Every structure is written in C-alpha cells, then in structure tokens.
Amino acid sequence: MTGFETIGGAFQAGCVARVRCNGKRKNVPKSSRPCEFRADLDMQTLLLTRGPNFPLEMLPSRLMCPSCGGRNM
Ligand SMILES: [Zn+2]
C-alpha cells in the first residue's frame, strides 16, 4: 500500500502528522538533554499551504522547532 507520499494522500487517509524535535538546546548550555519538542501538524493547513502534491518526506526540512530553533525534526 502506498499513497502516503504526499500531503494530499495522507490527508485523505485521515493521517495525523506528528513531529518531534531531536535538536540540542543551544540556548541552554547547562542542559545536555535533547529538546524533544513535540507537535501535531494540522494536515488541512499543510494541504492549503503546500498543496496536495507536496511530498511528506520534504516536510521536516521546512520545519523549525519553536522551542530550540533547530531544524532537526
Ligand atoms: Zn527543538
């Protein structure tokens, strides 16, 4: 089964996109724990802003963590 390669496919399948940040907290030198910020992405908003043919695998490179500013999501 395929069909989840694009935002449109995932949206039609009722998927919820979840992301987790793997970045280090650069702004907090004393803490060595990873950021681990988590969020659920709004598929409908993604669909409207990126278009249904936008590949899901490209999403992480377009995201920035609001907690640590990292892009390693
Ligand atoms: Zn982060």
Short mmCIF file of C-alpha atoms and ligand atoms in Angstrom, two decimals:
data_model
loop_
_atom_site.label_atom_id
_atom_site.label_comp_id
_atom_site.label_asym_id
_atom_site.label_seq_id
_atom_site.Cartn_x
_atom_site.Cartn_y
_atom_site.Cartn_z
CA MET A 1 0.00 0.00 0.00
CA THR A 2 1.27 3.38 -0.95
CA GLY A 3 -0.35 6.77 -1.13
CA PHE A 4 1.18 8.49 1.86
CA GLU A 5 3.96 10.05 -0.14
CA THR A 6 2.13 13.34 -0.45
CA ILE A 7 0.22 15.62 1.88
CA GLY A 8 -2.92 15.04 -0.15
CA GLY A 9 -2.64 11.28 0.19
CA ALA A 10 -2.06 11.41 3.91
CA PHE A 11 -4.93 13.85 4.42
CA GLN A 12 -7.38 11.67 2.52
CA ALA A 13 -6.28 8.71 4.61
CA GLY A 14 -7.02 10.69 7.76
CA CYS A 15 -3.42 10.69 8.92
CA VAL A 16 -2.17 12.97 11.66
CA ALA A 17 1.39 14.13 11.16
CA ARG A 18 3.41 14.23 14.34
CA VAL A 19 6.85 15.68 14.62
CA ARG A 20 9.44 15.53 17.36
CA CYS A 21 12.49 17.69 17.65
CA ASN A 22 15.83 15.93 18.01
CA GLY A 23 17.79 19.09 18.49
CA LYS A 24 20.02 20.08 21.35
CA ARG A 25 19.12 23.10 23.42
CA LYS A 26 21.76 25.52 22.21
CA ASN A 27 20.32 28.34 24.28
CA VAL A 28 20.62 26.36 27.49
CA PRO A 29 24.31 25.41 27.93
CA LYS A 30 23.75 23.80 31.31
CA SER A 31 21.27 21.31 29.91
CA SER A 32 22.55 18.41 27.88
CA ARG A 33 19.12 16.97 27.31
CA PRO A 34 17.74 16.99 23.79
CA CYS A 35 14.91 19.36 23.06
CA GLU A 36 12.21 16.75 22.38
CA PHE A 37 9.62 19.34 21.46
CA ARG A 38 6.57 17.59 20.04
CA ALA A 39 3.71 18.83 17.93
CA ASP A 40 0.83 17.58 15.89
CA LEU A 41 0.73 19.10 12.45
CA ASP A 42 -2.55 20.33 11.04
CA MET A 43 -2.87 18.37 7.82
CA GLN A 44 -5.54 20.68 6.47
CA THR A 45 -3.29 23.71 6.89
CA LEU A 46 -0.39 21.86 5.29
CA LEU A 47 -2.66 20.90 2.43
CA LEU A 48 -3.66 24.51 1.87
CA THR A 49 -0.19 25.99 2.21
CA ARG A 50 1.94 23.34 0.50
CA GLY A 51 -0.52 21.82 -1.92
CA PRO A 52 -1.73 18.21 -2.13
CA ASN A 53 1.25 17.04 -4.17
CA PHE A 54 3.88 18.19 -1.69
CA PRO A 55 5.96 15.15 -0.67
CA LEU A 56 5.71 14.27 3.01
CA GLU A 57 9.38 13.42 3.21
CA MET A 58 10.24 17.03 2.47
CA LEU A 59 8.21 18.38 5.36
CA PRO A 60 10.85 18.10 8.11
CA SER A 61 13.27 20.26 6.14
CA ARG A 62 10.66 23.03 6.11
CA LEU A 63 10.04 23.00 9.83
CA MET A 64 11.73 24.90 12.58
CA CYS A 65 11.39 23.99 16.23
CA PRO A 66 9.79 26.89 18.17
CA SER A 67 11.49 25.69 21.34
CA CYS A 68 15.14 25.47 20.31
CA GLY A 69 15.13 26.86 16.78
CA GLY A 70 16.55 23.62 15.44
CA ARG A 71 15.60 22.13 12.11
CA ASN A 72 16.33 18.55 13.04
CA MET A 73 12.76 17.36 13.28
ZN ZN B 1 13.71 21.75 19.47
#
